[in-house]
Amino acid sequence: MTSFQSAPARILSEASPWWQPDPNHLLSIEGGRPLSGRYPISGAKNAVLPLMVSALLTPHLVTLQNVPRSLDVAVLGALLHRLGVGVSWSDGDPRAPLSLTLCADRVHPGEIEAGLVMRMRASILLLGALLARCGEARMPMPGGDSIGLRTVDFHLAGLRAMGAEITLEHGIIDARAPDGLHGAEIQLEFPSVGATQNLLLAAVLANGTSILGNVAREPEVVDLCTCLIAMGARIEGIGSSTLAIEGRHALGGVLHRVMPDRIELGTIACAAAATGGEILLEGGTLGLLGVAAPLLEQAGVGLREVPGGLVAVRAAGGLVGIDVVTQPWPGFATDLQAPTMALLCIADGAGTVTETIFESRFRHVDELRRMGAVITVRGRTALVRGVPALDGASVMATDVRAGAALVIAGLTARGTTLIDGLDHIDRGYDGLAYKLAACGPRLKRCTG
């Protein structure tokens, strides 16, 4: 095992090679090769981050298996280390998932480093856990992808209802609960995944019972509830829009396996169909995709469950335009919007993509247009008219999922595509380029 405690207290530990951003910030893709073989689906990026934060709720060991080697995991590990949490991980195959063990027996809730907080939106989850465990937290406003306003109002309002005293001045959140948090009835204005997770983390150690209404029902929220219950939390209504949480005085340790990444699953299924390949997505199931599965099948993505995973191919009828509207679970995931748009760019006919979750999540459109895509945006709806083929170009990944869309486009395009801004892709995907390269395409990371 390699330990964070043996490394200098720097922004990112140098104790493990994967813990640093890859200096090769460009991805070169020679298009036109179909995907084939096996592609292992990693642990879910959107699930592992709140699971890591849950370690703050107990002095006992929290061990997480199937942890993706993503940059967000590295940054959150560094944040937790700065708060006094011992973080260690399994050494071994550099391409295999991590096993992380966290020990928060000596938490010191000083001001959380701005340089780290500004790198990831999920750092806001530290607020609820620190208030519950330590009665105080001080942190800058979080950063992350620029895909919309994504305010923290729902988080702060819910924590205030539980007794927290919170001020927000000059971009700094100062929160205190000197007498501890108490149970409350909270109705979210929108089923925000982050706000639901934050209030869950706070409520499990609050005094009394909390009723959370209009909560997010995403599988990643269910995964967090499952882990917290294994730690001793009392939660009812899991998977529904209302959660009842009876606060406990203390929680225990846990060994928990992170759920597979449904967004990576959908992304690579789109890539397989777009390239005309056939690939086994190891660990994938139709259930993970939810309503996205039949919608992708309508677009020409053939999906078939087999022992060990999900086979994705291009359907015999080819790719066709469809209409997609993003919605909270059980609706079509906003994180699959950009990869699906890349697929529609080379489908027969026209399709539409309507984004209802984030107001600025079409930044990939201009980059796809550079490759020959025909897309018209009106408000929150993009009209995509399929073309026979895209052409390679130099493009920029502006956020995690936009980067994935450009990878799909590059895999199908004529000629070479050069994608800049791979740090965005590294935030959300575990070794995407390396895993794809093992499935046939010619692609490599480079510096220019």
Tab-separated table of C-alpha atoms in Angstrom:
chain	number	residue	atom	x	y	z
A	1	MET	CA	0.000	0.000	0.000
A	2	THR	CA	1.136	3.562	-0.686
A	3	SER	CA	0.050	6.212	1.774
A	4	PHE	CA	-0.739	9.880	1.357
A	5	GLN	CA	0.678	10.436	4.837
A	6	SER	CA	4.187	9.647	3.569
A	7	ALA	CA	3.930	12.244	0.804
A	8	PRO	CA	4.440	16.020	1.018
A	9	ALA	CA	1.261	17.976	1.699
A	10	ARG	CA	1.090	19.342	-1.834
A	11	ILE	CA	-1.847	19.944	-4.178
A	12	LEU	CA	-1.472	16.469	-5.647
A	13	SER	CA	0.686	13.769	-4.086
A	14	GLU	CA	3.607	12.511	-6.147
A	15	ALA	CA	3.655	9.168	-4.347
A	16	SER	CA	1.805	7.380	-7.158
A	17	PRO	CA	2.228	8.035	-10.907
A	18	TRP	CA	-1.510	8.020	-11.665
A	19	TRP	CA	-2.053	10.698	-9.037
A	20	GLN	CA	-0.676	13.370	-11.370
A	21	PRO	CA	-2.305	14.798	-14.499
A	22	ASP	CA	-0.836	13.212	-17.616
A	23	PRO	CA	1.606	15.736	-19.175
A	24	ASN	CA	0.431	14.598	-22.618
A	25	HIS	CA	-2.479	17.011	-22.907
A	26	LEU	CA	-3.382	16.227	-26.519
A	27	LEU	CA	-5.101	13.174	-27.971
A	28	SER	CA	-4.399	12.249	-31.590
A	29	ILE	CA	-7.002	9.987	-33.214
A	30	GLU	CA	-6.818	8.425	-36.665
A	31	GLY	CA	-10.461	7.810	-37.478
A	32	GLY	CA	-12.161	5.046	-39.390
A	33	ARG	CA	-11.368	1.968	-37.304
A	34	PRO	CA	-14.251	0.078	-35.634
A	35	LEU	CA	-14.098	-0.818	-31.959
A	36	SER	CA	-13.734	-4.516	-31.170
A	37	GLY	CA	-12.841	-6.731	-28.240
A	38	ARG	CA	-13.444	-6.018	-24.563
A	39	TYR	CA	-13.747	-2.705	-22.774
A	40	PRO	CA	-13.836	-2.781	-18.931
A	41	ILE	CA	-16.310	-0.335	-17.389
A	42	SER	CA	-14.747	1.469	-14.429
A	43	GLY	CA	-16.307	2.426	-11.125
A	44	ALA	CA	-18.644	5.403	-11.365
A	45	LYS	CA	-16.986	8.801	-11.095
A	46	ASN	CA	-20.284	10.339	-9.962
A	47	ALA	CA	-20.666	7.716	-7.227
A	48	VAL	CA	-17.148	7.443	-5.831
A	49	LEU	CA	-16.746	11.097	-4.814
A	50	PRO	CA	-19.587	11.216	-2.229
A	51	LEU	CA	-18.517	7.750	-1.075
A	52	MET	CA	-15.033	9.092	-0.365
A	53	VAL	CA	-16.531	12.036	1.534
A	54	SER	CA	-18.566	9.621	3.677
A	55	ALA	CA	-15.289	8.598	5.339
A	56	LEU	CA	-15.398	11.931	7.202
A	57	LEU	CA	-18.428	10.669	9.137
A	58	THR	CA	-16.551	7.972	11.070
A	59	PRO	CA	-13.206	7.430	12.814
A	60	HIS	CA	-13.200	3.865	11.496
A	61	LEU	CA	-11.734	2.581	8.238
A	62	VAL	CA	-13.703	3.056	5.030
A	63	THR	CA	-12.454	0.888	2.163
A	64	LEU	CA	-13.763	1.440	-1.348
A	65	GLN	CA	-13.192	-1.060	-4.137
A	66	ASN	CA	-13.524	-0.547	-7.899
A	67	VAL	CA	-12.365	3.064	-7.607
A	68	PRO	CA	-11.652	4.730	-10.977
A	69	ARG	CA	-8.222	6.248	-11.583
A	70	SER	CA	-9.630	9.652	-12.446
A	71	LEU	CA	-8.256	13.101	-11.737
A	72	ASP	CA	-11.281	13.990	-9.596
A	73	VAL	CA	-10.479	11.051	-7.306
A	74	ALA	CA	-6.921	12.351	-6.998
A	75	VAL	CA	-8.029	15.889	-6.185
A	76	LEU	CA	-10.581	14.759	-3.605
A	77	GLY	CA	-7.971	12.472	-2.057
A	78	ALA	CA	-5.688	15.489	-1.695
A	79	LEU	CA	-8.520	17.539	-0.162
A	80	LEU	CA	-9.289	14.822	2.372
A	81	HIS	CA	-5.595	14.509	3.188
A	82	ARG	CA	-5.443	18.236	3.943
A	83	LEU	CA	-8.299	17.696	6.403
A	84	GLY	CA	-6.312	15.047	8.262
A	85	VAL	CA	-7.750	11.947	6.607
A	86	GLY	CA	-5.338	9.094	6.029
A	87	VAL	CA	-5.623	7.940	2.417
A	88	SER	CA	-3.980	4.775	1.129
A	89	TRP	CA	-4.476	2.799	-2.047
A	90	SER	CA	-3.610	-0.579	-3.460
A	91	ASP	CA	-0.559	-0.858	-5.681
A	92	GLY	CA	-0.516	-3.305	-8.558
A	93	ASP	CA	-1.624	-3.252	-12.168
A	94	PRO	CA	-1.648	0.452	-13.164
A	95	ARG	CA	-4.622	-0.233	-15.434
A	96	ALA	CA	-6.672	-1.996	-12.739
A	97	PRO	CA	-9.225	-0.206	-10.526
A	98	LEU	CA	-7.968	1.153	-7.233
A	99	SER	CA	-8.863	0.010	-3.761
A	100	LEU	CA	-8.873	3.057	-1.467
A	101	THR	CA	-8.801	2.967	2.322
A	102	LEU	CA	-9.608	6.162	4.210
A	103	CYS	CA	-9.217	6.796	7.934
A	104	ALA	CA	-10.692	9.986	9.407
A	105	ASP	CA	-9.789	9.430	13.058
A	106	ARG	CA	-8.022	12.813	13.281
A	107	VAL	CA	-10.030	15.321	11.274
A	108	HIS	CA	-9.079	19.008	11.576
A	109	PRO	CA	-11.588	21.211	9.729
A	110	GLY	CA	-9.427	24.182	8.812
A	111	GLU	CA	-10.075	26.284	5.723
A	112	ILE	CA	-10.039	24.007	2.697
A	113	GLU	CA	-7.460	24.895	0.064
A	114	ALA	CA	-8.851	27.038	-2.734
A	115	GLY	CA	-6.545	25.578	-5.375
A	116	LEU	CA	-8.102	22.160	-4.871
A	117	VAL	CA	-11.700	23.250	-4.324
A	118	MET	CA	-11.700	25.255	-7.542
A	119	ARG	CA	-10.811	22.141	-9.527
A	120	MET	CA	-13.953	20.167	-8.774
A	121	ARG	CA	-17.618	20.836	-8.164
A	122	ALA	CA	-18.059	17.850	-5.847
A	123	SER	CA	-15.868	19.493	-3.195
A	124	ILE	CA	-19.069	21.148	-1.918
A	125	LEU	CA	-20.001	17.731	-0.453
A	126	LEU	CA	-17.344	18.264	2.211
A	127	LEU	CA	-19.570	20.933	3.740
A	128	GLY	CA	-22.348	18.657	4.989
A	129	ALA	CA	-20.012	15.937	6.237
A	130	LEU	CA	-17.735	18.363	8.121
A	131	LEU	CA	-20.685	20.129	9.744
A	132	ALA	CA	-22.099	16.777	10.849
A	133	ARG	CA	-18.802	15.448	12.225
A	134	CYS	CA	-16.979	18.581	13.418
A	135	GLY	CA	-19.625	21.294	13.701
A	136	GLU	CA	-17.763	23.664	11.398
A	137	ALA	CA	-16.447	24.077	7.871
A	138	ARG	CA	-14.861	26.866	5.879
A	139	MET	CA	-14.269	26.619	2.153
A	140	PRO	CA	-14.197	28.645	-1.075
A	141	MET	CA	-16.991	28.309	-3.585
A	142	PRO	CA	-16.290	25.176	-5.629
A	143	GLY	CA	-15.230	25.059	-9.275
A	144	GLY	CA	-15.554	22.294	-11.882
A	145	ASP	CA	-16.985	22.232	-15.389
A	146	SER	CA	-18.462	25.481	-16.728
A	147	ILE	CA	-21.772	24.071	-17.923
A	148	GLY	CA	-24.222	26.361	-16.154
A	149	LEU	CA	-24.882	28.332	-13.002
A	150	ARG	CA	-24.958	25.243	-10.754
A	151	THR	CA	-25.467	27.358	-7.633
A	152	VAL	CA	-25.059	25.936	-4.145
A	153	ASP	CA	-28.262	27.584	-2.902
A	154	PHE	CA	-30.078	24.260	-2.418
A	155	HIS	CA	-27.155	22.921	-0.378
A	156	LEU	CA	-26.920	25.965	1.889
A	157	ALA	CA	-30.686	26.307	2.399
A	158	GLY	CA	-30.975	22.675	3.449
A	159	LEU	CA	-28.060	22.872	5.869
A	160	ARG	CA	-29.460	26.072	7.381
A	161	ALA	CA	-32.765	24.265	7.944
A	162	MET	CA	-30.774	21.681	9.922
A	163	GLY	CA	-29.396	24.377	12.217
A	164	ALA	CA	-26.207	25.467	10.491
A	165	GLU	CA	-25.169	29.118	10.647
A	166	ILE	CA	-23.761	29.943	7.210
A	167	THR	CA	-22.308	33.097	5.724
A	168	LEU	CA	-21.103	33.573	2.160
A	169	GLU	CA	-18.773	36.528	1.709
A	170	HIS	CA	-16.136	37.214	-0.925
A	171	GLY	CA	-16.519	33.712	-2.319
A	172	ILE	CA	-15.897	31.994	1.042
A	173	ILE	CA	-18.481	29.749	2.710
A	174	ASP	CA	-18.208	29.865	6.513
A	175	ALA	CA	-20.500	27.321	8.206
A	176	ARG	CA	-20.921	26.479	11.882
A	177	ALA	CA	-23.203	24.281	13.940
A	178	PRO	CA	-21.867	24.696	17.489
A	179	ASP	CA	-24.731	22.705	18.983
A	180	GLY	CA	-24.718	20.105	16.221
A	181	LEU	CA	-27.151	19.658	13.360
A	182	HIS	CA	-30.763	18.676	13.975
A	183	GLY	CA	-33.344	16.877	11.895
A	184	ALA	CA	-35.541	18.908	9.570
A	185	GLU	CA	-38.163	18.606	6.861
A	186	ILE	CA	-36.656	19.878	3.633
A	187	GLN	CA	-38.318	20.102	0.233
A	188	LEU	CA	-35.832	20.615	-2.577
A	189	GLU	CA	-36.943	23.001	-5.325
A	190	PHE	CA	-35.181	20.747	-7.847
A	191	PRO	CA	-34.009	17.127	-7.453
A	192	SER	CA	-30.335	18.105	-7.384
A	193	VAL	CA	-27.993	15.123	-7.076
A	194	GLY	CA	-25.325	17.116	-5.250
A	195	ALA	CA	-27.747	18.734	-2.804
A	196	THR	CA	-29.381	15.376	-2.078
A	197	GLN	CA	-25.994	13.796	-1.347
A	198	ASN	CA	-24.847	16.731	0.783
A	199	LEU	CA	-27.969	16.704	2.936
A	200	LEU	CA	-27.775	12.915	3.276
A	201	LEU	CA	-24.207	13.158	4.545
A	202	ALA	CA	-25.295	15.785	7.065
A	203	ALA	CA	-28.524	14.111	8.191
A	204	VAL	CA	-27.071	10.707	9.102
A	205	LEU	CA	-25.298	12.262	12.129
A	206	ALA	CA	-27.893	14.947	12.950
A	207	ASN	CA	-30.011	14.858	16.098
A	208	GLY	CA	-33.479	13.576	15.259
A	209	THR	CA	-35.163	12.640	12.007
A	210	SER	CA	-34.843	14.423	8.685
A	211	ILE	CA	-37.370	14.162	5.856
A	212	LEU	CA	-35.938	15.110	2.475
A	213	GLY	CA	-38.509	15.655	-0.274
A	214	ASN	CA	-38.122	15.911	-4.051
A	215	VAL	CA	-34.686	14.326	-3.801
A	216	ALA	CA	-32.614	12.985	-6.670
A	217	ARG	CA	-33.202	9.289	-7.378
A	218	GLU	CA	-30.109	8.633	-9.487
A	219	PRO	CA	-28.370	5.261	-9.020
A	220	GLU	CA	-25.370	7.085	-7.552
A	221	VAL	CA	-27.592	8.418	-4.752
A	222	VAL	CA	-28.824	4.875	-4.121
A	223	ASP	CA	-25.202	3.686	-3.998
A	224	LEU	CA	-24.386	6.309	-1.357
A	225	CYS	CA	-27.425	5.292	0.716
A	226	THR	CA	-26.383	1.639	0.498
A	227	CYS	CA	-22.906	2.478	1.772
A	228	LEU	CA	-24.191	4.696	4.594
A	229	ILE	CA	-26.600	1.985	5.754
A	230	ALA	CA	-23.704	-0.483	5.845
A	231	MET	CA	-21.944	2.043	8.114
A	232	GLY	CA	-24.932	2.019	10.470
A	233	ALA	CA	-27.086	4.848	9.118
A	234	ARG	CA	-30.874	4.564	9.177
A	235	ILE	CA	-32.409	5.605	5.866
A	236	GLU	CA	-35.829	4.775	4.462
A	237	GLY	CA	-37.304	5.439	1.035
A	238	ILE	CA	-34.171	4.660	-0.960
A	239	GLY	CA	-34.819	5.068	-4.675
A	240	SER	CA	-37.952	7.162	-4.107
A	241	SER	CA	-38.397	10.940	-4.153
A	242	THR	CA	-38.633	11.130	-0.341
A	243	LEU	CA	-35.969	10.000	2.116
A	244	ALA	CA	-36.396	9.633	5.864
A	245	ILE	CA	-33.122	9.679	7.814
A	246	GLU	CA	-32.911	8.972	11.522
A	247	GLY	CA	-29.688	10.526	12.769
A	248	ARG	CA	-27.185	8.389	14.676
A	249	HIS	CA	-24.570	9.422	17.227
A	250	ALA	CA	-21.837	7.566	15.381
A	251	LEU	CA	-21.204	5.444	12.304
A	252	GLY	CA	-18.845	2.533	11.781
A	253	GLY	CA	-16.445	1.503	9.057
A	254	VAL	CA	-17.334	-0.232	5.818
A	255	LEU	CA	-16.051	-2.196	2.840
A	256	HIS	CA	-17.990	-1.037	-0.221
A	257	ARG	CA	-17.683	-1.691	-3.958
A	258	VAL	CA	-18.359	1.340	-6.145
A	259	MET	CA	-21.103	0.804	-8.725
A	260	PRO	CA	-20.137	0.634	-12.433
A	261	ASP	CA	-20.111	3.905	-14.354
A	262	ARG	CA	-23.350	4.119	-16.344
A	263	ILE	CA	-22.135	7.246	-18.154
A	264	GLU	CA	-18.974	5.540	-19.361
A	265	LEU	CA	-21.148	2.591	-20.384
A	266	GLY	CA	-23.403	4.780	-22.516
A	267	THR	CA	-20.447	6.707	-23.928
A	268	ILE	CA	-18.621	3.620	-25.193
A	269	ALA	CA	-21.853	2.053	-26.464
A	270	CYS	CA	-22.282	5.171	-28.622
A	271	ALA	CA	-18.658	4.888	-29.761
A	272	ALA	CA	-19.101	1.242	-30.770
A	273	ALA	CA	-22.183	2.004	-32.854
A	274	ALA	CA	-20.674	5.152	-34.340
A	275	THR	CA	-17.603	3.254	-35.576
A	276	GLY	CA	-19.587	0.247	-36.799
A	277	GLY	CA	-17.820	-2.029	-34.348
A	278	GLU	CA	-18.846	-4.639	-31.809
A	279	ILE	CA	-17.557	-4.543	-28.274
A	280	LEU	CA	-18.165	-6.271	-24.950
A	281	LEU	CA	-18.649	-3.685	-22.218
A	282	GLU	CA	-17.492	-5.673	-19.208
A	283	GLY	CA	-19.647	-5.098	-16.132
A	284	GLY	CA	-22.371	-3.291	-18.063
A	285	THR	CA	-26.102	-4.031	-17.903
A	286	LEU	CA	-29.213	-2.618	-19.548
A	287	GLY	CA	-30.500	-1.692	-16.105
A	288	LEU	CA	-27.566	0.658	-15.559
A	289	LEU	CA	-28.555	2.669	-18.620
A	290	GLY	CA	-32.214	2.940	-17.638
A	291	VAL	CA	-34.320	4.853	-20.163
A	292	ALA	CA	-31.175	5.621	-22.174
A	293	ALA	CA	-31.062	1.992	-23.361
A	294	PRO	CA	-34.268	2.027	-25.474
A	295	LEU	CA	-33.507	5.538	-26.739
A	296	LEU	CA	-30.034	4.536	-27.901
A	297	GLU	CA	-31.517	1.439	-29.507
A	298	GLN	CA	-33.928	3.684	-31.444
A	299	ALA	CA	-30.875	5.571	-32.706
A	300	GLY	CA	-29.296	2.355	-33.983
A	301	VAL	CA	-27.181	1.255	-31.037
A	302	GLY	CA	-27.658	-2.488	-30.717
A	303	LEU	CA	-27.460	-3.630	-27.081
A	304	ARG	CA	-27.458	-7.224	-25.859
A	305	GLU	CA	-26.820	-8.562	-22.370
A	306	VAL	CA	-24.440	-11.527	-22.176
A	307	PRO	CA	-22.611	-13.200	-19.289
A	308	GLY	CA	-20.068	-10.701	-18.018
A	309	GLY	CA	-21.426	-7.583	-19.623
A	310	LEU	CA	-23.256	-5.811	-22.411
A	311	VAL	CA	-22.495	-6.146	-26.130
A	312	ALA	CA	-22.809	-2.914	-28.134
A	313	VAL	CA	-22.939	-2.871	-31.962
A	314	ARG	CA	-24.342	-0.784	-34.785
A	315	ALA	CA	-27.823	-2.094	-35.550
A	316	ALA	CA	-28.495	-3.635	-38.967
A	317	GLY	CA	-30.707	-0.698	-39.898
A	318	GLY	CA	-27.894	1.792	-39.293
A	319	LEU	CA	-27.923	4.997	-37.278
A	320	VAL	CA	-31.024	7.195	-37.349
A	321	GLY	CA	-31.868	10.568	-35.864
A	322	ILE	CA	-33.930	10.612	-32.670
A	323	ASP	CA	-35.259	13.227	-30.257
A	324	VAL	CA	-33.677	13.310	-26.802
A	325	VAL	CA	-34.663	15.391	-23.764
A	326	THR	CA	-32.450	15.319	-20.674
A	327	GLN	CA	-34.225	14.839	-17.350
A	328	PRO	CA	-33.366	13.794	-13.802
A	329	TRP	CA	-33.407	10.025	-13.234
A	330	PRO	CA	-35.272	8.006	-14.362
A	331	GLY	CA	-35.043	10.277	-17.419
A	332	PHE	CA	-32.232	10.555	-19.959
A	333	ALA	CA	-28.993	11.577	-18.220
A	334	THR	CA	-27.591	15.015	-18.997
A	335	ASP	CA	-24.111	13.465	-18.881
A	336	LEU	CA	-25.004	11.356	-21.937
A	337	GLN	CA	-26.260	14.318	-23.936
A	338	ALA	CA	-22.948	15.228	-25.598
A	339	PRO	CA	-21.918	11.636	-26.488
A	340	THR	CA	-25.369	11.041	-27.978
A	341	MET	CA	-25.124	14.221	-30.025
A	342	ALA	CA	-21.838	12.981	-31.494
A	343	LEU	CA	-23.637	9.811	-32.585
A	344	LEU	CA	-26.485	11.773	-34.178
A	345	CYS	CA	-23.988	13.810	-36.208
A	346	ILE	CA	-23.489	10.822	-38.547
A	347	ALA	CA	-26.992	9.336	-38.343
A	348	ASP	CA	-29.495	9.243	-41.197
A	349	GLY	CA	-31.946	12.104	-40.974
A	350	ALA	CA	-32.331	14.726	-38.283
A	351	GLY	CA	-32.648	14.534	-34.524
A	352	THR	CA	-32.975	16.961	-31.650
A	353	VAL	CA	-31.271	17.209	-28.292
A	354	THR	CA	-32.972	19.304	-25.610
A	355	GLU	CA	-30.996	20.110	-22.459
A	356	THR	CA	-33.222	20.867	-19.451
A	357	ILE	CA	-30.717	20.434	-16.599
A	358	PHE	CA	-27.890	22.877	-17.375
A	359	GLU	CA	-28.283	26.045	-19.399
A	360	SER	CA	-24.739	26.117	-20.853
A	361	ARG	CA	-24.137	22.549	-21.907
A	362	PHE	CA	-23.799	22.974	-25.662
A	363	ARG	CA	-20.180	24.144	-25.690
A	364	HIS	CA	-19.218	21.055	-27.692
A	365	VAL	CA	-21.432	22.131	-30.583
A	366	ASP	CA	-18.895	24.573	-32.053
A	367	GLU	CA	-16.163	21.940	-31.842
A	368	LEU	CA	-18.313	19.336	-33.603
A	369	ARG	CA	-19.063	21.918	-36.295
A	370	ARG	CA	-15.317	22.235	-36.901
A	371	MET	CA	-15.448	18.578	-37.908
A	372	GLY	CA	-18.300	19.118	-40.347
A	373	ALA	CA	-21.309	18.487	-38.115
A	374	VAL	CA	-24.504	20.314	-39.068
A	375	ILE	CA	-26.058	21.557	-35.828
A	376	THR	CA	-28.414	24.468	-35.189
A	377	VAL	CA	-29.023	25.626	-31.617
A	378	ARG	CA	-32.202	27.425	-30.602
A	379	GLY	CA	-32.338	28.085	-26.889
A	380	ARG	CA	-31.943	24.791	-25.089
A	381	THR	CA	-32.569	22.614	-28.149
A	382	ALA	CA	-30.019	21.554	-30.751
A	383	LEU	CA	-31.206	20.331	-34.153
A	384	VAL	CA	-28.698	17.814	-35.515
A	385	ARG	CA	-28.782	16.923	-39.214
A	386	GLY	CA	-26.741	13.816	-39.879
A	387	VAL	CA	-23.961	13.865	-42.478
A	388	PRO	CA	-22.289	10.877	-44.201
A	389	ALA	CA	-18.998	11.454	-42.372
A	390	LEU	CA	-17.114	13.920	-40.206
A	391	ASP	CA	-13.611	15.196	-40.953
A	392	GLY	CA	-10.683	15.268	-38.564
A	393	ALA	CA	-9.808	18.648	-37.062
A	394	SER	CA	-8.080	20.307	-34.120
A	395	VAL	CA	-10.685	20.743	-31.378
A	396	MET	CA	-10.890	21.635	-27.695
A	397	ALA	CA	-12.524	19.624	-24.907
A	398	THR	CA	-14.328	22.213	-22.784
A	399	ASP	CA	-15.710	19.853	-20.140
A	400	VAL	CA	-15.749	16.156	-19.254
A	401	ARG	CA	-18.638	15.011	-21.445
A	402	ALA	CA	-17.865	17.412	-24.287
A	403	GLY	CA	-14.453	15.775	-24.424
A	404	ALA	CA	-16.034	12.329	-24.657
A	405	ALA	CA	-18.226	13.527	-27.531
A	406	LEU	CA	-15.164	14.731	-29.427
A	407	VAL	CA	-13.464	11.371	-28.896
A	408	ILE	CA	-16.471	9.612	-30.464
A	409	ALA	CA	-16.465	12.080	-33.346
A	410	GLY	CA	-12.731	11.590	-33.857
A	411	LEU	CA	-13.056	7.813	-33.916
A	412	THR	CA	-15.516	8.054	-36.815
A	413	ALA	CA	-13.950	10.939	-38.728
A	414	ARG	CA	-11.921	10.868	-41.923
A	415	GLY	CA	-8.299	11.736	-41.226
A	416	THR	CA	-6.743	12.774	-37.933
A	417	THR	CA	-8.417	14.565	-35.035
A	418	LEU	CA	-6.357	16.355	-32.384
A	419	ILE	CA	-8.175	16.984	-29.100
A	420	ASP	CA	-6.773	19.499	-26.606
A	421	GLY	CA	-7.860	19.858	-22.982
A	422	LEU	CA	-7.543	16.214	-21.952
A	423	ASP	CA	-7.454	17.235	-18.297
A	424	HIS	CA	-11.238	17.554	-18.567
A	425	ILE	CA	-11.569	13.986	-19.858
A	426	ASP	CA	-9.152	12.757	-17.179
A	427	ARG	CA	-11.446	14.205	-14.521
A	428	GLY	CA	-14.280	11.859	-15.395
A	429	TYR	CA	-12.925	8.874	-17.324
A	430	ASP	CA	-10.449	6.272	-16.113
A	431	GLY	CA	-7.781	5.707	-18.781
A	432	LEU	CA	-10.181	6.354	-21.662
A	433	ALA	CA	-7.484	6.637	-24.332
A	434	TYR	CA	-5.619	3.533	-23.200
A	435	LYS	CA	-8.740	1.398	-22.959
A	436	LEU	CA	-9.946	2.514	-26.385
A	437	ALA	CA	-6.532	1.899	-27.957
A	438	ALA	CA	-6.747	-1.712	-26.778
A	439	CYS	CA	-9.963	-2.062	-28.819
A	440	GLY	CA	-8.507	-1.315	-32.247
A	441	PRO	CA	-8.441	2.438	-32.908
A	442	ARG	CA	-5.196	4.275	-33.573
A	443	LEU	CA	-4.999	6.950	-30.925
A	444	LYS	CA	-2.298	8.242	-28.624
A	445	ARG	CA	-1.675	10.960	-26.102
A	446	CYS	CA	0.978	13.494	-27.050
A	447	THR	CA	2.277	16.977	-26.257
A	448	GLY	CA	1.982	18.446	-29.726
